[in-house]
Short mmCIF file of C-alpha atoms in Angstrom, two decimals:
data_model
loop_
_atom_site.label_atom_id
_atom_site.label_comp_id
_atom_site.label_asym_id
_atom_site.label_seq_id
_atom_site.Cartn_x
_atom_site.Cartn_y
_atom_site.Cartn_z
CA MET A 779 -7.23 4.64 23.71
CA ASN A 780 -8.51 8.31 25.29
CA THR A 781 -11.73 8.92 23.89
CA ALA A 782 -15.31 9.75 25.32
CA ALA A 783 -18.56 7.76 23.96
CA ASP A 784 -19.13 10.65 21.52
CA GLY A 785 -16.28 10.13 19.39
CA GLU A 786 -14.07 12.65 20.50
CA ALA A 787 -10.71 12.31 21.93
CA GLN A 788 -9.43 13.84 24.92
CA ALA A 789 -6.01 15.26 23.89
CA VAL A 790 -2.71 14.93 25.96
CA ARG A 791 -0.04 16.83 25.76
CA SER A 792 3.27 15.67 24.84
CA ASP A 793 6.44 17.86 25.87
CA ARG A 794 8.97 18.42 23.20
CA PRO A 795 12.14 20.39 22.65
CA CYS A 796 10.49 23.81 21.36
CA GLY A 797 7.10 23.84 22.79
CA ARG A 798 4.83 21.74 22.70
CA PHE A 799 2.64 18.99 20.92
CA GLU A 800 -1.22 18.14 21.44
CA VAL A 801 -1.46 14.63 20.80
CA ALA A 802 -5.10 12.55 20.94
CA ALA A 803 -6.29 9.84 19.44
CA PHE A 804 -9.48 8.89 17.79
CA THR A 805 -12.03 6.20 17.12
CA ASN A 806 -13.13 7.27 14.04
CA PRO A 807 -11.75 9.17 11.09
CA SER A 808 -14.74 11.58 10.29
CA ASP A 809 -13.82 13.49 13.75
CA ILE A 810 -11.04 15.09 12.67
CA GLU A 811 -12.04 15.41 8.45
CA ARG A 812 -11.39 18.78 8.34
CA GLU A 813 -7.95 18.69 9.95
CA TRP A 814 -7.15 16.25 7.77
CA ARG A 815 -8.22 17.31 4.18
CA GLN A 816 -5.95 20.15 5.26
CA LEU A 817 -3.39 18.45 5.89
CA GLU A 818 -3.58 16.79 2.81
CA SER A 819 -3.43 20.09 0.75
CA THR A 820 -0.65 21.15 2.26
CA GLY A 821 1.68 18.21 3.65
CA VAL A 822 3.39 14.84 2.98
CA ALA A 823 1.97 11.74 3.06
CA THR A 824 1.18 8.45 0.15
CA ILE A 825 -1.56 7.66 -0.76
CA PHE A 826 -1.95 4.88 1.13
CA GLN A 827 -2.78 8.19 4.51
CA ARG A 828 -4.89 9.81 2.85
CA TYR A 829 -8.43 10.60 4.12
CA ASP A 830 -10.59 8.81 2.11
CA TRP A 831 -8.48 6.08 1.59
CA VAL A 832 -8.46 5.34 5.29
CA ASP A 833 -12.33 5.76 6.23
CA ALA A 834 -13.63 3.73 3.32
CA TYR A 835 -10.89 0.66 5.04
CA ALA A 836 -11.76 1.56 8.49
CA ARG A 837 -15.23 1.54 6.96
CA HIS A 838 -15.42 -1.69 5.17
CA VAL A 839 -12.73 -4.27 6.52
CA LEU A 840 -11.37 -2.97 10.50
CA PRO A 841 -14.57 -4.32 11.43
CA LYS A 842 -14.27 -7.65 10.01
CA GLU A 843 -10.23 -7.65 11.51
CA LYS A 844 -11.86 -7.19 15.35
CA ALA A 845 -9.90 -4.04 15.05
CA THR A 846 -10.70 -0.17 16.37
CA PRO A 847 -9.18 3.28 14.39
CA ALA A 848 -6.97 4.86 16.64
CA VAL A 849 -6.13 7.23 14.64
CA VAL A 850 -3.58 9.91 16.18
CA LEU A 851 -3.49 13.81 15.51
CA GLY A 852 -0.89 16.15 16.45
CA ARG A 853 -1.57 19.69 16.82
CA LEU A 854 1.63 22.34 16.49
CA ASP A 855 1.11 25.35 18.26
CA GLY A 856 -2.49 24.40 17.74
CA SER A 857 -2.96 23.58 13.57
CA PRO A 858 -2.70 20.47 12.94
CA ALA A 859 0.81 19.21 12.27
CA PHE A 860 0.86 15.42 12.32
CA ILE A 861 -1.88 12.37 11.24
CA LEU A 862 -0.21 8.21 12.28
CA PRO A 863 -3.75 6.32 10.97
CA LEU A 864 -3.40 3.90 13.64
CA ALA A 865 -6.27 0.78 14.92
CA THR A 866 -5.78 -1.27 17.62
CA SER A 867 -6.80 -5.34 17.94
CA THR A 868 -6.28 -7.94 20.70
CA PHE A 869 -3.93 -10.69 20.36
CA GLY A 870 -4.09 -13.51 23.09
CA PRO A 871 -3.56 -11.00 26.32
CA VAL A 872 -2.03 -8.17 24.42
CA ARG A 873 -3.46 -4.47 22.89
CA VAL A 874 -1.94 -3.52 19.75
CA ALA A 875 -1.27 -1.18 17.53
CA THR A 876 -0.58 -0.94 13.28
CA TRP A 877 -1.07 0.99 10.35
CA ILE A 878 -4.74 0.92 8.65
CA GLY A 879 -5.19 -0.80 6.02
CA GLY A 880 -3.07 -4.35 6.86
CA ASN A 881 -0.95 -5.84 2.92
CA HIS A 882 -3.59 -2.98 0.58
CA SER A 883 -1.11 -0.46 2.80
CA SER A 884 2.52 -0.63 0.97
CA TYR A 885 3.55 2.44 2.17
CA ASN A 886 3.14 3.69 5.57
CA PHE A 887 4.43 7.76 6.24
CA GLY A 888 1.83 8.97 7.97
CA LEU A 889 0.85 12.49 6.82
CA TRP A 890 3.25 15.23 7.77
CA SER A 891 3.50 19.14 7.72
CA HIS A 892 7.13 19.96 6.85
CA GLU A 893 7.37 21.88 10.42
CA ALA A 894 6.09 18.93 12.76
CA ALA A 895 8.26 16.54 10.33
CA ALA A 896 11.66 19.25 11.32
CA VAL A 897 9.92 19.19 15.35
CA MET A 898 9.57 15.14 15.04
CA ALA A 899 13.09 14.26 13.76
CA SER A 900 14.84 16.05 16.90
CA MET A 901 13.33 14.13 19.07
CA ARG A 902 14.58 11.49 21.17
CA ARG A 903 13.50 7.83 20.58
CA THR A 904 12.08 7.99 24.39
CA GLN A 905 10.23 11.41 23.51
CA ILE A 906 8.01 9.64 20.66
CA GLU A 907 7.47 6.64 22.93
CA ALA A 908 5.49 8.47 25.65
CA MET A 909 4.01 10.71 23.21
CA LEU A 910 2.43 7.55 21.60
CA ARG A 911 2.18 5.56 25.26
CA ALA A 912 0.02 8.84 25.55
CA ALA A 913 -2.34 9.00 23.22
CA LEU A 914 -2.30 5.24 23.02
CA ASP A 915 -3.79 4.06 26.07
CA GLY A 916 -4.14 0.84 27.13
CA VAL A 917 -2.17 -0.37 23.85
CA ASP A 918 0.92 -2.61 24.97
CA TYR A 919 2.76 -1.73 21.42
CA ALA A 920 2.89 -0.35 18.57
CA VAL A 921 4.34 -2.43 14.93
CA LEU A 922 4.67 0.20 11.94
CA ARG A 923 5.56 -2.11 9.14
CA ARG A 924 7.01 -0.68 5.58
CA MET A 925 7.93 2.79 6.31
CA PRO A 926 9.29 4.50 3.77
CA ARG A 927 13.33 5.94 5.12
CA ILE A 928 12.16 9.33 2.69
CA HIS A 929 9.04 10.21 0.91
CA ASP A 930 9.02 13.25 -1.31
CA ASP A 931 12.70 15.05 -0.33
CA MET A 932 11.61 14.12 3.20
CA ALA A 933 13.28 11.97 5.52
CA GLN A 934 10.93 9.50 7.85
CA PRO A 935 9.88 11.74 10.66
CA LEU A 936 9.78 7.98 13.26
CA ALA A 937 13.35 7.76 12.54
CA ALA A 938 14.50 7.30 15.74
CA LEU A 939 12.48 4.17 16.79
CA SER A 940 13.39 1.19 16.87
CA ARG A 941 13.81 -0.39 13.87
CA GLY A 942 14.48 -2.50 10.94
CA PRO A 943 14.87 -2.86 7.43
CA SER A 944 11.53 -4.65 6.11
CA HIS A 945 11.93 -7.24 4.31
CA THR A 946 10.17 -6.05 1.16
CA GLU A 947 11.42 -2.69 -0.85
CA GLY A 948 9.44 -0.23 -3.56
CA TYR A 949 10.42 0.28 -7.04
CA SER A 950 9.30 3.32 -8.87
CA PHE A 951 11.02 5.23 -11.65
CA ALA A 952 10.41 9.31 -13.03
CA LEU A 953 8.27 9.90 -16.15
CA ALA A 954 10.23 12.76 -16.39
CA GLY A 955 10.73 13.69 -20.61
CA GLY A 956 6.86 12.40 -21.54
CA PHE A 957 7.08 8.69 -22.95
CA ALA A 958 10.15 9.04 -25.54
CA ALA A 959 12.96 9.92 -22.62
CA VAL A 960 11.54 6.84 -20.14
CA LEU A 961 11.97 4.41 -23.65
CA GLN A 962 15.61 6.01 -24.36
CA LYS A 963 16.42 4.93 -20.98
CA ARG A 964 15.32 1.18 -21.10
CA ASN A 965 16.11 -0.22 -24.79
CA GLY A 966 13.20 1.63 -26.24
CA GLY A 967 13.27 0.22 -29.20
CA SER A 968 13.99 -3.59 -29.06
CA ARG A 969 10.97 -3.32 -25.77
CA GLN A 970 8.61 -0.79 -27.94
CA ARG A 971 8.80 -3.74 -31.21
CA LYS A 972 8.55 -6.56 -28.92
CA ILE A 973 5.23 -4.94 -27.58
CA GLN A 974 3.94 -4.19 -31.28
CA SER A 975 4.38 -7.39 -32.17
CA LYS A 976 2.29 -9.01 -29.75
CA GLU A 977 -0.34 -6.41 -30.18
CA ARG A 978 -0.66 -6.99 -34.04
CA LYS A 979 -0.81 -11.10 -33.27
CA MET A 980 -3.52 -10.48 -30.67
CA ARG A 981 -5.11 -7.90 -32.89
CA GLU A 982 -5.70 -11.53 -35.10
CA ALA A 983 -8.20 -12.86 -32.68
CA GLY A 984 -9.94 -9.62 -32.01
CA VAL A 985 -10.08 -5.38 -31.98
CA LEU A 986 -8.08 -4.83 -29.56
CA GLU A 987 -8.24 -1.54 -27.27
CA TYR A 988 -6.46 -0.67 -23.58
CA GLY A 989 -6.75 2.27 -22.28
CA THR A 990 -8.04 3.83 -18.44
CA VAL A 991 -11.73 2.78 -17.87
CA ARG A 992 -13.87 6.13 -17.38
CA SER A 993 -17.29 4.63 -16.78
CA LEU A 994 -18.32 3.53 -12.84
CA GLU A 995 -19.66 0.36 -14.81
CA ARG A 996 -16.55 -0.43 -16.65
CA GLY A 997 -14.35 -0.54 -14.19
CA ASN A 998 -16.62 -2.46 -11.17
CA ALA A 999 -15.91 -5.09 -14.60
CA ALA A 1000 -12.12 -5.01 -14.31
CA LEU A 1001 -12.31 -5.01 -11.01
CA ASP A 1002 -14.78 -8.08 -11.47
CA PHE A 1003 -12.08 -9.86 -13.57
CA PHE A 1004 -9.10 -8.59 -11.06
CA PHE A 1005 -11.04 -10.60 -8.17
CA GLU A 1006 -11.83 -13.19 -9.72
CA GLN A 1007 -8.50 -13.71 -11.68
CA LYS A 1008 -6.63 -13.55 -8.61
CA ALA A 1009 -8.55 -15.61 -6.39
CA LEU A 1010 -8.34 -18.22 -9.27
CA ARG A 1011 -4.59 -18.26 -9.57
CA LEU A 1012 -3.80 -17.63 -5.22
CA ALA A 1013 -5.90 -21.35 -5.12
CA GLU A 1014 -3.83 -22.91 -8.15
CA GLN A 1015 -0.80 -21.67 -6.20
CA GLY A 1016 -1.70 -22.88 -2.98
CA GLN A 1017 -1.95 -18.78 -1.39
CA LEU A 1018 -4.12 -17.66 0.38
CA ASN A 1019 -6.01 -14.61 -0.96
CA SER A 1020 -6.12 -11.24 0.96
CA PHE A 1021 -7.93 -9.15 -1.92
CA GLY A 1022 -10.75 -12.53 -0.78
CA ALA A 1023 -10.87 -11.39 3.27
CA PRO A 1024 -13.89 -10.22 4.54
CA GLY A 1025 -14.66 -6.42 3.53
CA VAL A 1026 -11.69 -6.41 0.97
CA THR A 1027 -13.96 -6.25 -2.43
CA ASP A 1028 -16.11 -3.65 -0.46
CA PHE A 1029 -13.28 -1.33 0.23
CA PHE A 1030 -11.72 -1.37 -3.32
CA ARG A 1031 -15.09 -1.02 -4.56
CA ASP A 1032 -15.75 2.25 -2.52
CA LEU A 1033 -12.22 3.70 -3.53
CA LEU A 1034 -13.56 3.23 -7.30
CA ASP A 1035 -17.01 4.98 -6.26
CA ARG A 1036 -15.55 7.86 -4.79
CA SER A 1037 -13.28 8.27 -6.97
CA ARG A 1038 -15.45 9.75 -9.94
CA HIS A 1039 -14.82 12.73 -9.50
CA MET A 1040 -11.44 12.94 -8.33
CA SER A 1041 -8.80 14.62 -10.17
CA GLU A 1042 -6.40 12.20 -8.32
CA PRO A 1043 -8.43 9.45 -7.60
CA LEU A 1044 -7.87 7.12 -5.16
CA LEU A 1045 -8.30 4.21 -7.46
CA GLU A 1046 -8.77 4.18 -11.44
CA MET A 1047 -8.59 0.97 -13.79
CA ALA A 1048 -7.20 0.87 -16.44
CA GLU A 1049 -7.73 -2.76 -19.23
CA LEU A 1050 -6.85 -4.11 -22.15
CA ARG A 1051 -10.06 -6.17 -24.41
CA VAL A 1052 -9.51 -8.38 -27.36
CA GLY A 1053 -12.59 -8.87 -29.47
CA GLY A 1054 -14.41 -7.04 -26.63
CA LYS A 1055 -13.03 -9.08 -23.53
CA ILE A 1056 -10.91 -8.22 -20.91
CA CYS A 1057 -7.91 -9.74 -20.88
CA ALA A 1058 -5.74 -7.82 -17.97
CA VAL A 1059 -6.52 -5.05 -16.31
CA ILE A 1060 -4.27 -2.62 -13.98
CA GLY A 1061 -5.48 -1.13 -10.62
CA SER A 1062 -3.94 2.19 -9.47
CA ALA A 1063 -4.11 5.19 -7.63
CA ILE A 1064 -2.45 8.73 -8.31
CA HIS A 1065 -1.66 11.46 -5.56
CA ARG A 1066 0.17 14.18 -6.22
CA LYS A 1067 0.68 13.14 -10.20
CA ARG A 1068 2.50 9.77 -8.31
CA VAL A 1069 0.82 6.65 -9.54
CA ASN A 1070 0.65 4.02 -7.66
CA VAL A 1071 -0.15 0.67 -8.81
CA TYR A 1072 -2.01 -1.48 -6.50
CA PHE A 1073 -2.57 -4.94 -8.60
CA MET A 1074 -2.07 -6.01 -12.53
CA THR A 1075 -3.30 -9.37 -13.16
CA PHE A 1076 -4.05 -11.35 -17.00
CA ALA A 1077 -6.41 -13.73 -18.23
CA ARG A 1078 -4.78 -17.11 -17.95
CA ASP A 1079 -5.88 -18.12 -21.62
CA GLU A 1080 -5.24 -18.35 -25.70
CA LEU A 1081 -4.21 -14.50 -25.43
CA ALA A 1082 -2.02 -15.07 -22.62
CA PRO A 1083 1.58 -15.80 -24.87
CA GLN A 1084 0.82 -12.41 -26.01
CA SER A 1085 1.88 -11.29 -22.31
CA PRO A 1086 -1.63 -8.82 -21.93
CA GLY A 1087 -0.30 -7.50 -19.43
CA GLN A 1088 2.78 -6.51 -20.01
CA VAL A 1089 1.41 -4.52 -23.09
CA LEU A 1090 -1.26 -3.31 -20.91
CA THR A 1091 1.70 -1.87 -18.86
CA PHE A 1092 3.52 -0.41 -21.65
CA ARG A 1093 0.33 1.25 -23.22
CA GLN A 1094 -0.66 2.57 -19.03
CA ILE A 1095 2.69 3.83 -18.62
CA ALA A 1096 2.32 5.98 -21.91
CA GLU A 1097 -1.04 7.70 -20.95
CA CYS A 1098 0.66 8.62 -17.75
CA CYS A 1099 3.20 9.89 -19.98
CA GLU A 1100 1.17 11.72 -21.77
CA ARG A 1101 -1.60 13.03 -18.84
CA GLY A 1102 1.38 14.68 -17.60
CA MET A 1103 2.06 12.43 -14.04
CA ALA A 1104 5.91 12.32 -12.36
CA ALA A 1105 6.21 8.87 -11.43
CA TYR A 1106 5.43 5.58 -11.57
CA ASP A 1107 5.02 3.54 -8.76
CA LEU A 1108 4.76 -0.59 -8.87
CA GLY A 1109 4.66 -1.18 -5.25
CA VAL A 1110 6.14 -3.17 -2.63
CA GLY A 1111 7.49 -6.79 -3.54
CA PHE A 1112 10.26 -7.79 -5.37
CA GLU A 1113 9.49 -8.84 -9.44
CA ASP A 1114 11.50 -9.52 -12.28
CA PHE A 1115 9.49 -6.62 -14.81
CA LYS A 1116 9.23 -4.09 -12.14
CA THR A 1117 13.26 -4.11 -12.76
CA HIS A 1118 12.80 -3.96 -16.40
CA TRP A 1119 11.82 -0.46 -15.69
CA CYS A 1120 12.35 0.34 -12.27
CA ASP A 1121 15.48 2.34 -11.51
CA VAL A 1122 14.51 3.65 -7.76
CA ILE A 1123 14.27 1.14 -4.81
CA HIS A 1124 12.64 2.86 -1.90
CA GLU A 1125 14.28 1.30 1.08
CA LEU A 1126 11.46 1.05 3.91
CA ASP A 1127 11.31 -0.05 7.70
CA ASP A 1128 9.67 -1.41 10.29
CA ALA A 1129 9.27 -0.28 13.85
CA TYR A 1130 8.64 -1.88 16.55
CA VAL A 1131 7.38 0.96 19.73
CA PRO A 1132 7.10 -1.14 23.65
CA LEU A 1133 4.52 0.93 25.29
CA THR A 1134 4.52 -0.85 28.66
CA SER A 1135 6.47 -4.01 29.57
CA ARG A 1136 3.69 -6.49 28.54
CA GLY A 1137 5.17 -5.00 25.09
CA LYS A 1138 8.17 -5.01 25.72
CA ALA A 1139 8.17 -8.96 26.30
CA ALA A 1140 5.90 -9.37 23.27
CA ILE A 1141 8.25 -7.52 20.86
CA ALA A 1142 11.03 -9.52 21.69
CA ALA A 1143 9.51 -12.36 20.64
CA ILE A 1144 8.55 -10.93 17.69
CA GLN A 1145 11.92 -9.70 17.25
CA LEU A 1146 13.50 -13.63 18.15
CA GLY A 1147 11.02 -14.62 15.38
CA ARG A 1148 12.06 -12.70 12.62
CA ALA A 1149 16.48 -13.22 13.69
CA ALA A 1150 15.15 -16.85 13.33
CA THR A 1151 13.49 -16.10 9.71
CA ASP A 1152 16.04 -14.78 8.72
CA GLN A 1153 19.00 -17.85 9.97
CA LEU A 1154 16.19 -19.47 7.46
CA ARG A 1155 16.05 -17.08 4.47
CA ARG A 1156 19.86 -17.50 4.29
CA ASN A 1157 19.54 -21.12 4.08
CA PRO A 1158 18.17 -22.23 0.72
CA PHE A 1159 17.01 -25.62 0.99
CA LEU A 1160 15.55 -24.93 4.20
CA TRP A 1161 14.00 -21.50 2.73
CA GLN A 1162 12.40 -23.85 -0.07
CA ARG A 1163 11.06 -25.95 2.27
CA LEU A 1164 9.39 -23.61 4.95
CA LYS A 1165 7.73 -22.31 1.75
CA TRP A 1166 6.89 -25.76 0.18
CA LEU A 1167 4.84 -26.84 3.69
CA ARG A 1168 3.02 -22.84 3.32
CA ALA A 1169 1.20 -23.66 0.19
CA TYR A 1170 0.71 -26.76 1.48
CA LEU A 1171 -1.27 -25.59 4.30
CA ALA A 1172 -2.61 -22.80 2.90
CA ARG A 1173 -4.06 -25.71 0.09
CA HIS A 1174 -5.73 -27.03 2.71
CA ALA A 1175 -7.13 -24.22 4.06
CA VAL A 1176 -9.05 -22.96 0.96
CA ALA A 1177 -9.81 -26.43 -0.03
CA GLY A 1178 -11.36 -26.41 3.51
CA ASN A 1179 -13.51 -23.27 2.82
CA ARG A 1180 -14.84 -24.72 -0.07
#
């Protein structure tokens, strides 16, 4: 990377069809905080590209991942034009750049001014690759996963890069017209009666409370509940817990703390309690009146048959409508309950960007492995056996770490 010892980066210029981008990579997000916040207020991005989200992840998680920030800032005619929050790490003989956030960053769009997006969309693949090669000195290739093809009516500015469909997609729905209108599209009368029936049964066990948590203390208690329940469920399934990775707990606590005085929080917790006991929680964020759900879990106890997670989701959606939110996003990855609410599917792409000859060879190997995985997915028997093997190995890894 072209960075000086004091953290300031040397600008590397890249010709474009109309004028000139100035591009530089920074090893510390705080070095460009002013430019970042300026773009946040006027440009297009998802919650996962906001300065505070990226800065918190870079502080708490990247050092544990042995990764280094390489945040690419592009200027257009001297003004901040785009930001790509990347990090670099070494795998064997190669160095790779990826989005900051790992599996916790669902949508990776970058942060763009409208003018910069239009200019980038007019550039050829080789021009974009050359620009990234200049900014990411010493990096062999970049893997840019889960890039929305469109976000906030802006087409993906990096669409010219070599890319293919991600193995996952996002799910959301609009909240226009209020909760009554949302329900009307989804057999709302029947759904509401089912929720009310479940609530009556829960009230037999104690006072029923639900809503967004307002105090930091209760927010942290709800977060503790999530971490505990998530660890239990994944251990039962023999799966590795990404929320238990080093630094991740501190990352989410930092998001909660930073959100205390934000009108659009990076993380807010909603909870459902029965008799004072937490039964379900939802962790979500808000950006440009779009609610982004990070996670939801509930206790597997005597009240589990009353679907406390479904009840809390129902009530939180109603609350978001009352607060004037525009959309509710249940995140990436197929789950049956998402289809009951969502009528918008967000198509995502993974881009593979060779920056050196060694990187080109590495990408060829990755794509070969991906093609083999795609073939396995088309064979239900082999795919189930592979998933069983993964679960078996994960269970033994979890047991070995106890």
